[in-house]
Amino acid sequence: LESGPKRSAHPKSRTRTVIAKVPELPEIEALRRSLAPELVGRRFESFWKSREPLRQPFSVSAWRKLIQGRTILEVRRRGKFLVLDCEGGGALLFHLGMSGRLRLLPQPAKPERHVHWRGWLEDGRELRLRDPRRFGLVWAGKAENLDRACPLGRLGPEPLDPPLNGQVLMCRAQGSRQQVKAWLLNGANVAGLGNIYVTEALHLAQIHPAKRVNQLTGSAWERLATAVVQVLEEAIRCGGTTLQDFQDGKGRPGSFQYRLLAYGRAGKPCFQCGAPLRDLRMGGRSSVYCANCQR
DNA sequence: AACGAGTCCTGATCGC
DNA sequence: TGCGATCAGGACTCGT
């Protein structure tokens, strides 16, 4: 396994470390685990929002009616969404987009740039959403309306609960001729997969990212399902390191970036066969793969 | 109707 | 050293 800074192909260019910055399913799961014991049983007392819009408007009346003063019963995750279910049927939903960070801060908390939403618990602690790119969202409403009001309703099955199997994937891909990379990135097919994990899973499963889903065999689907589960579970274990940060407030990174086999390694040797990994541009996204191992 | 392209956004990094 | 161009990508909308 590789660790530490990575040197790019050009000898004179500066070294740089590849760090997975985008919050993905494992990071949201780690976040959920760290927040649940702190939030369950508590109530929000007040909130603040910035004037700059996020991906979806935040309803102040829904907040007052359904969230404010209501006991938080559960903190759950659906794909990359985090849901706080409140007593009385209200739900507070977060999505971190690409650059979102959600942290529970002690009082008083220091000001920062790009903070778009803050909610204060009765004890004064602050749940803070910081999101420079504003691809994220915070939404308040009835839990029963989540599916209609939010993209959550269009999500495919959770990859880990229960663990994906090849049969399920193959059935869901019926009638599609999409490239497997694009198909996996669509949350309507499988919830919560981003570019990093799709790249990794395809590499582990030894499947070419441009392969059409209607051309995948049953055993390829099985390998793919197993690989998705494996890479997510390993990342959750690594994300457990990040979990500590939310509690002690020190910004240590997770460790999964050191376990990447393909993502961010274009031009470097495949760990399996030694051939240089290639970078294929698909729909503006990079897809690193091994031309030798992934067919 | 499925699929691919374009869109939003800012910070980090790149090349000149 | 400074500055503009490019890249990153989740999930939407839109056109074909």
GROMACS .gro file of C-alpha atoms (C1' of nucleotides) in nm:
model
  327
    1LEU     CA    1   0.000   0.000   0.000
    2GLU     CA    2   0.109   0.351  -0.077
    3SER     CA    3   0.142   0.612   0.187
    4GLY     CA    4   0.252   0.969   0.217
    5PRO     CA    5   0.299   1.230  -0.057
    6LYS     CA    6   0.270   1.130  -0.418
    7ARG     CA    7   0.503   1.251  -0.691
    8SER     CA    8   0.349   1.338  -1.024
    9ALA     CA    9   0.490   1.216  -1.357
   10HIS     CA   10   0.684   1.535  -1.429
   11PRO     CA   11   1.010   1.531  -1.232
   12LYS     CA   12   1.008   1.905  -1.169
   13SER     CA   13   0.653   1.938  -1.051
   14ARG     CA   14   0.586   1.964  -0.682
   15THR     CA   15   0.482   1.666  -0.478
   16ARG     CA   16   0.125   1.655  -0.363
   17THR     CA   17  -0.085   1.436  -0.144
   18VAL     CA   18  -0.404   1.293  -0.279
   19ILE     CA   19  -0.668   1.325  -0.014
   20ALA     CA   20  -1.029   1.228  -0.053
   21LYS     CA   21  -1.204   1.550   0.039
   22VAL     CA   22  -1.555   1.487  -0.080
   23PRO     CA   23  -1.786   1.347   0.184
   24GLU     CA   24  -1.898   1.005   0.066
   25LEU     CA   25  -2.121   0.736   0.209
   26PRO     CA   26  -1.859   0.612   0.460
   27GLU     CA   27  -1.791   0.962   0.583
   28ILE     CA   28  -2.160   1.030   0.629
   29GLU     CA   29  -2.189   0.701   0.815
   30ALA     CA   30  -1.898   0.800   1.040
   31LEU     CA   31  -2.062   1.136   1.091
   32ARG     CA   32  -2.392   0.969   1.179
   33ARG     CA   33  -2.227   0.746   1.435
   34SER     CA   34  -2.052   1.039   1.598
   35LEU     CA   35  -2.359   1.261   1.604
   36ALA     CA   36  -2.627   1.013   1.708
   37PRO     CA   37  -2.527   0.976   2.075
   38GLU     CA   38  -2.489   1.352   2.105
   39LEU     CA   39  -2.817   1.449   1.941
   40VAL     CA   40  -3.067   1.180   2.030
   41GLY     CA   41  -3.285   1.298   2.315
   42ARG     CA   42  -3.189   1.664   2.261
   43ARG     CA   43  -3.389   1.950   2.114
   44PHE     CA   44  -3.301   2.240   1.891
   45GLU     CA   45  -3.379   2.575   2.041
   46SER     CA   46  -3.295   2.814   1.759
   47PHE     CA   47  -3.130   2.837   1.420
   48TRP     CA   48  -2.963   3.075   1.179
   49LYS     CA   49  -2.919   3.060   0.803
   50SER     CA   50  -2.710   3.259   0.559
   51ARG     CA   51  -2.861   3.459   0.274
   52GLU     CA   52  -2.684   3.259   0.007
   53PRO     CA   53  -2.902   2.979  -0.121
   54LEU     CA   54  -2.807   2.614  -0.096
   55ARG     CA   55  -2.946   2.357  -0.338
   56GLN     CA   56  -3.285   2.369  -0.177
   57PRO     CA   57  -3.467   2.640   0.020
   58PHE     CA   58  -3.500   2.599   0.398
   59SER     CA   59  -3.852   2.648   0.528
   60VAL     CA   60  -3.860   2.856   0.846
   61SER     CA   61  -4.225   2.771   0.909
   62ALA     CA   62  -4.156   2.397   0.882
   63TRP     CA   63  -3.867   2.443   1.123
   64ARG     CA   64  -4.087   2.618   1.377
   65LYS     CA   65  -4.373   2.377   1.341
   66LEU     CA   66  -4.184   2.047   1.323
   67ILE     CA   67  -3.826   2.074   1.450
   68GLN     CA   68  -3.781   2.353   1.701
   69GLY     CA   69  -3.836   2.229   2.057
   70ARG     CA   70  -3.900   1.872   1.939
   71THR     CA   71  -3.694   1.587   2.080
   72ILE     CA   72  -3.462   1.421   1.828
   73LEU     CA   73  -3.549   1.052   1.823
   74GLU     CA   74  -3.309   0.911   1.567
   75VAL     CA   75  -3.014   1.003   1.347
   76ARG     CA   76  -3.015   0.793   1.034
   77ARG     CA   77  -2.843   0.782   0.697
   78ARG     CA   78  -2.986   0.719   0.352
   79GLY     CA   79  -2.722   0.714   0.079
   80LYS     CA   80  -2.529   1.035   0.143
   81PHE     CA   81  -2.820   1.200   0.322
   82LEU     CA   82  -2.830   1.243   0.697
   83VAL     CA   83  -3.176   1.253   0.855
   84LEU     CA   84  -3.266   1.369   1.206
   85ASP     CA   85  -3.611   1.235   1.294
   86CYS     CA   86  -3.797   1.436   1.553
   87GLU     CA   87  -4.082   1.363   1.787
   88GLY     CA   88  -4.409   1.443   1.614
   89GLY     CA   89  -4.305   1.339   1.262
   90GLY     CA   90  -4.066   1.621   1.170
   91ALA     CA   91  -3.737   1.554   0.995
   92LEU     CA   92  -3.427   1.762   0.944
   93LEU     CA   93  -3.228   1.653   0.639
   94PHE     CA   94  -2.870   1.730   0.544
   95HIS     CA   95  -2.671   1.665   0.229
   96LEU     CA   96  -2.308   1.775   0.221
   97GLY     CA   97  -2.269   1.796  -0.156
   98MET     CA   98  -1.900   1.815  -0.240
   99SER     CA   99  -1.758   2.052   0.011
  100GLY     CA  100  -1.999   2.034   0.303
  101ARG     CA  101  -1.888   1.979   0.663
  102LEU     CA  102  -2.130   1.923   0.948
  103ARG     CA  103  -1.992   1.957   1.298
  104LEU     CA  104  -2.122   1.976   1.650
  105LEU     CA  105  -1.941   2.258   1.826
  106PRO     CA  106  -1.912   2.357   2.190
  107GLN     CA  107  -2.028   2.699   2.291
  108PRO     CA  108  -1.910   2.953   2.210
  109ALA     CA  109  -1.800   2.849   1.859
  110LYS     CA  110  -1.560   3.051   1.650
  111PRO     CA  111  -1.688   3.218   1.332
  112GLU     CA  112  -1.581   3.074   0.996
  113ARG     CA  113  -1.630   3.156   0.630
  114HIS     CA  114  -1.894   2.976   0.424
  115VAL     CA  115  -2.116   2.878   0.713
  116HIS     CA  116  -2.472   2.850   0.580
  117TRP     CA  117  -2.672   2.698   0.859
  118ARG     CA  118  -2.641   2.681   1.238
  119GLY     CA  119  -2.873   2.512   1.484
  120TRP     CA  120  -2.840   2.552   1.861
  121LEU     CA  121  -2.932   2.282   2.111
  122GLU     CA  122  -3.076   2.368   2.452
  123ASP     CA  123  -2.733   2.322   2.610
  124GLY     CA  124  -2.585   2.585   2.379
  125ARG     CA  125  -2.390   2.351   2.152
  126GLU     CA  126  -2.410   2.433   1.783
  127LEU     CA  127  -2.463   2.204   1.485
  128ARG     CA  128  -2.293   2.390   1.200
  129LEU     CA  129  -2.306   2.335   0.826
  130ARG     CA  130  -2.013   2.482   0.639
  131ASP     CA  131  -2.018   2.443   0.262
  132PRO     CA  132  -1.803   2.668   0.040
  133ARG     CA  133  -1.941   2.533  -0.287
  134ARG     CA  134  -2.302   2.524  -0.173
  135PHE     CA  135  -2.384   2.197  -0.347
  136GLY     CA  136  -2.526   2.077  -0.018
  137LEU     CA  137  -2.866   2.128   0.139
  138VAL     CA  138  -3.051   2.143   0.468
  139TRP     CA  139  -3.425   2.079   0.461
  140ALA     CA  140  -3.693   2.079   0.729
  141GLY     CA  141  -4.030   1.911   0.684
  142LYS     CA  142  -4.244   1.612   0.759
  143ALA     CA  143  -4.060   1.281   0.747
  144GLU     CA  144  -4.343   1.138   0.543
  145ASN     CA  145  -4.277   1.402   0.275
  146LEU     CA  146  -3.906   1.326   0.248
  147ASP     CA  147  -3.949   1.104  -0.053
  148ARG     CA  148  -4.155   1.355  -0.247
  149ALA     CA  149  -3.983   1.679  -0.146
  150CYS     CA  150  -3.628   1.551  -0.172
  151PRO     CA  151  -3.416   1.346  -0.408
  152LEU     CA  152  -3.410   1.085  -0.135
  153GLY     CA  153  -3.720   0.921  -0.277
  154ARG     CA  154  -3.548   0.838  -0.603
  155LEU     CA  155  -3.258   0.659  -0.440
  156GLY     CA  156  -3.187   0.295  -0.516
  157PRO     CA  157  -3.110   0.032  -0.250
  158GLU     CA  158  -2.858   0.088   0.026
  159PRO     CA  159  -2.538  -0.095  -0.067
  160LEU     CA  160  -2.462  -0.222   0.285
  161ASP     CA  161  -2.797  -0.279   0.450
  162PRO     CA  162  -2.849  -0.549   0.343
  163PRO     CA  163  -2.520  -0.611   0.157
  164LEU     CA  164  -2.559  -0.585  -0.219
  165ASN     CA  165  -2.561  -0.897  -0.426
  166GLY     CA  166  -2.511  -0.952  -0.796
  167GLN     CA  167  -2.868  -1.062  -0.854
  168VAL     CA  168  -3.011  -0.734  -0.729
  169LEU     CA  169  -2.773  -0.531  -0.944
  170MET     CA  170  -2.838  -0.736  -1.255
  171CYS     CA  171  -3.215  -0.704  -1.212
  172ARG     CA  172  -3.197  -0.330  -1.166
  173ALA     CA  173  -2.984  -0.292  -1.477
  174GLN     CA  174  -3.242  -0.472  -1.693
  175GLY     CA  175  -3.314  -0.274  -2.007
  176SER     CA  176  -3.016  -0.040  -1.969
  177ARG     CA  177  -2.720  -0.018  -2.205
  178GLN     CA  178  -2.531   0.241  -2.002
  179GLN     CA  179  -2.163   0.218  -1.927
  180VAL     CA  180  -2.120   0.050  -1.591
  181LYS     CA  181  -1.932   0.348  -1.446
  182ALA     CA  182  -2.214   0.590  -1.523
  183TRP     CA  183  -2.474   0.338  -1.414
  184LEU     CA  184  -2.314   0.295  -1.070
  185LEU     CA  185  -2.279   0.670  -1.021
  186ASN     CA  186  -2.653   0.713  -1.062
  187GLY     CA  187  -2.801   0.706  -0.713
  188ALA     CA  188  -3.128   0.578  -0.854
  189ASN     CA  189  -2.953   0.246  -0.920
  190VAL     CA  190  -2.749   0.215  -0.600
  191ALA     CA  191  -2.757   0.478  -0.326
  192GLY     CA  192  -2.453   0.670  -0.210
  193LEU     CA  193  -2.174   0.578  -0.452
  194GLY     CA  194  -1.939   0.852  -0.571
  195ASN     CA  195  -1.653   0.860  -0.816
  196ILE     CA  196  -1.395   0.736  -0.569
  197TYR     CA  197  -1.580   0.424  -0.462
  198VAL     CA  198  -1.703   0.338  -0.809
  199THR     CA  199  -1.349   0.367  -0.941
  200GLU     CA  200  -1.219   0.148  -0.662
  201ALA     CA  201  -1.494  -0.109  -0.685
  202LEU     CA  202  -1.457  -0.151  -1.062
  203HIS     CA  203  -1.085  -0.197  -1.014
  204LEU     CA  204  -1.130  -0.459  -0.744
  205ALA     CA  205  -1.392  -0.639  -0.952
  206GLN     CA  206  -1.166  -0.620  -1.259
  207ILE     CA  207  -1.433  -0.462  -1.476
  208HIS     CA  208  -1.362  -0.196  -1.739
  209PRO     CA  209  -1.546   0.130  -1.654
  210ALA     CA  210  -1.678   0.170  -2.010
  211LYS     CA  211  -1.829  -0.179  -2.021
  212ARG     CA  212  -2.201  -0.172  -2.103
  213VAL     CA  213  -2.417  -0.311  -1.823
  214ASN     CA  214  -2.611  -0.535  -2.061
  215GLN     CA  215  -2.283  -0.712  -2.141
  216LEU     CA  216  -2.190  -0.800  -1.784
  217THR     CA  217  -2.211  -1.167  -1.691
  218GLY     CA  218  -2.367  -1.298  -1.373
  219SER     CA  219  -2.027  -1.361  -1.220
  220ALA     CA  220  -1.912  -1.008  -1.309
  221TRP     CA  221  -2.217  -0.868  -1.127
  222GLU     CA  222  -2.131  -1.083  -0.828
  223ARG     CA  223  -1.771  -0.959  -0.827
  224LEU     CA  224  -1.896  -0.603  -0.856
  225ALA     CA  225  -2.144  -0.634  -0.569
  226THR     CA  226  -1.878  -0.791  -0.347
  227ALA     CA  227  -1.628  -0.520  -0.441
  228VAL     CA  228  -1.870  -0.236  -0.364
  229VAL     CA  229  -1.944  -0.380  -0.020
  230GLN     CA  230  -1.577  -0.448   0.050
  231VAL     CA  231  -1.457  -0.100  -0.043
  232LEU     CA  232  -1.734   0.076   0.150
  233GLU     CA  233  -1.682  -0.132   0.462
  234GLU     CA  234  -1.309  -0.076   0.455
  235ALA     CA  235  -1.361   0.297   0.408
  236ILE     CA  236  -1.603   0.309   0.698
  237ARG     CA  237  -1.339   0.146   0.913
  238CYS     CA  238  -1.088   0.411   0.801
  239GLY     CA  239  -1.347   0.685   0.837
  240GLY     CA  240  -1.367   0.583   1.199
  241THR     CA  241  -1.049   0.784   1.239
  242THR     CA  242  -1.228   1.091   1.108
  243LEU     CA  243  -1.506   1.013   1.352
  244GLN     CA  244  -1.275   1.103   1.639
  245ASP     CA  245  -1.226   1.451   1.493
  246PHE     CA  246  -1.589   1.541   1.526
  247GLN     CA  247  -1.566   1.465   1.894
  248ASP     CA  248  -1.240   1.634   1.982
  249GLY     CA  249  -1.259   1.903   1.718
  250LYS     CA  250  -0.912   1.846   1.574
  251GLY     CA  251  -0.912   1.831   1.197
  252ARG     CA  252  -0.728   1.507   1.138
  253PRO     CA  253  -0.799   1.347   0.800
  254GLY     CA  254  -0.928   0.993   0.756
  255SER     CA  255  -0.690   0.726   0.637
  256PHE     CA  256  -0.870   0.576   0.341
  257GLN     CA  257  -0.675   0.786   0.091
  258TYR     CA  258  -0.373   0.566   0.165
  259ARG     CA  259  -0.566   0.257   0.066
  260LEU     CA  260  -0.677   0.370  -0.277
  261LEU     CA  261  -0.579   0.123  -0.546
  262ALA     CA  262  -0.686   0.320  -0.854
  263TYR     CA  263  -0.848   0.656  -0.780
  264GLY     CA  264  -0.594   0.937  -0.812
  265ARG     CA  265  -0.321   0.695  -0.931
  266ALA     CA  266  -0.324   0.755  -1.307
  267GLY     CA  267   0.015   0.673  -1.457
  268LYS     CA  268   0.126   0.479  -1.151
  269PRO     CA  269   0.172   0.101  -1.160
  270CYS     CA  270  -0.122  -0.127  -1.098
  271PHE     CA  271  -0.068  -0.308  -0.767
  272GLN     CA  272  -0.195  -0.626  -0.930
  273CYS     CA  273   0.010  -0.641  -1.253
  274GLY     CA  274   0.245  -0.343  -1.258
  275ALA     CA  275   0.109  -0.189  -1.578
  276PRO     CA  276   0.060   0.190  -1.562
  277LEU     CA  277  -0.298   0.283  -1.477
  278ARG     CA  278  -0.485   0.474  -1.743
  279ASP     CA  279  -0.717   0.769  -1.708
  280LEU     CA  280  -1.034   0.765  -1.912
  281ARG     CA  281  -1.252   1.076  -1.920
  282MET     CA  282  -1.617   0.983  -1.897
  283GLY     CA  283  -1.872   1.261  -1.886
  284GLY     CA  284  -1.620   1.505  -1.744
  285ARG     CA  285  -1.522   1.263  -1.466
  286SER     CA  286  -1.193   1.083  -1.452
  287SER     CA  287  -1.198   0.706  -1.447
  288VAL     CA  288  -0.869   0.551  -1.355
  289TYR     CA  289  -0.841   0.184  -1.446
  290CYS     CA  290  -0.594  -0.086  -1.542
  291ALA     CA  291  -0.624  -0.178  -1.910
  292ASN     CA  292  -0.464  -0.511  -1.831
  293CYS     CA  293  -0.674  -0.621  -1.531
  294GLN     CA  294  -1.004  -0.452  -1.612
  295ARG     CA  295  -1.161  -0.584  -1.930
  296DA     C1'  296  -3.779   0.702  -2.259
  297DA     C1'  297  -3.317   0.654  -2.176
  298DC     C1'  298  -2.907   0.872  -2.188
  299DG     C1'  299  -2.560   1.216  -2.223
  300DA     C1'  300  -2.442   1.691  -2.177
  301DG     C1'  301  -2.470   2.110  -1.929
  302DT     C1'  302  -2.530   2.347  -1.482
  303DC     C1'  303  -2.440   2.512  -1.023
  304DC     C1'  304  -2.011   2.657  -0.700
  305DT     C1'  305  -1.529   2.790  -0.488
  306DG     C1'  306  -1.066   2.657  -0.353
  307DA     C1'  307  -0.654   2.427  -0.481
  308DT     C1'  308  -0.342   2.364  -0.816
  309DC     C1'  309  -0.164   2.409  -1.266
  310DG     C1'  310   0.100   2.638  -1.653
  311DC     C1'  311   0.296   3.035  -1.844
  312DT     C1'  312   0.586   3.580  -0.813
  313DG     C1'  313   0.142   3.654  -1.006
  314DC     C1'  314  -0.238   3.565  -1.253
  315DG     C1'  315  -0.573   3.338  -1.535
  316DA     C1'  316  -0.720   2.869  -1.666
  317DT     C1'  317  -0.842   2.426  -1.523
  318DC     C1'  318  -1.010   2.069  -1.233
  319DA     C1'  319  -1.285   1.856  -0.867
  320DG     C1'  320  -1.785   1.619  -0.865
  321DG     C1'  321  -2.336   1.519  -0.660
  322DA     C1'  322  -2.749   1.557  -0.838
  323DC     C1'  323  -3.028   1.837  -1.073
  324DT     C1'  324  -3.245   2.006  -1.553
  325DC     C1'  325  -3.267   1.997  -2.037
  326DG     C1'  326  -3.231   1.849  -2.518
  327DT     C1'  327  -3.200   1.465  -2.832
   0.00000   0.00000   0.00000
